[in-house]
Amino acid sequence: MTDWSAEQYLRFEDERTRPARDLLAQIRLDDPRRVADIGCGPGNSTELLVKRWPQAKVTGVDTSADMLRQARERLPGHNFIEANIAHWVAPVGTEVIFANAVLNWVPNHLKHMQRLLGALGPGGVLAVQMPDNLDEPSHVLMREVAMQEPWREQLSKAAETRDQLPKPSVYYDALKPLCSRLEIWHTIYNHPLDSAIEIVEWLKGTGLRPFIDPLDLPERKNFIAAYTARIAAAYLPQADGKVLLRFPRLFIVATR
């Protein structure tokens, strides 16, 4: 995929930051010295960590140059590095690894969760939030459109960019032997948006990227038009004209 767009991502900053707030609220550490925000994006989640633990050394990690540029502007004086999470190793002394909406993009992410958790010392915390929405109409429909002509050949592999999340029991069996406390839960958010077009704009910043990035401009325009028509039929207006984007997310807090 091409680089992420911080501007597009931040169009829905409050809604995207809410799960990070909910995840952070469940971390039971008062004064960690070293905190890593992996997949920090434009720094909205990193800002939460800095405010929660102002004395900690907080480092943001991301692969996107545009996201890191925005994060550095947002939090000058804090440390941000460009690195692939699949190869990143937590510095010695790291007590919190915060992973908000990133590991779902990492192949074999459960293996990496075990690796990251195993590198923490006693009492260290791995806190993870991942969208669990591949069976929602928003994502089913993008796969359906991708299988239509003229996009079928070019986009046949697009759906493989993200793996379906395992059941909570799979995470429990894989992570519990590595930690003293393990909490796993789902939250379903229902975001009121102005229209079906707003749902599409939301997804342009995340889930749609594997489907539209490979297309040239005319192809992309036609794909978005076809997808928007299906979204409008699936997400009908409420009494006040808003549409509700149903968004399930999986949360895990593992304490060594």
Short mmCIF file of C-alpha atoms in Angstrom, two decimals, residues 72 95 149 245:
data_model
loop_
_atom_site.label_atom_id
_atom_site.label_comp_id
_atom_site.label_asym_id
_atom_site.label_seq_id
_atom_site.Cartn_x
_atom_site.Cartn_y
_atom_site.Cartn_z
CA ARG A 72 6.13 15.06 15.78
CA GLU A 95 6.96 -1.41 31.01
CA GLU A 149 -15.47 -6.50 -13.16
CA LEU A 245 -21.56 2.91 11.70
#
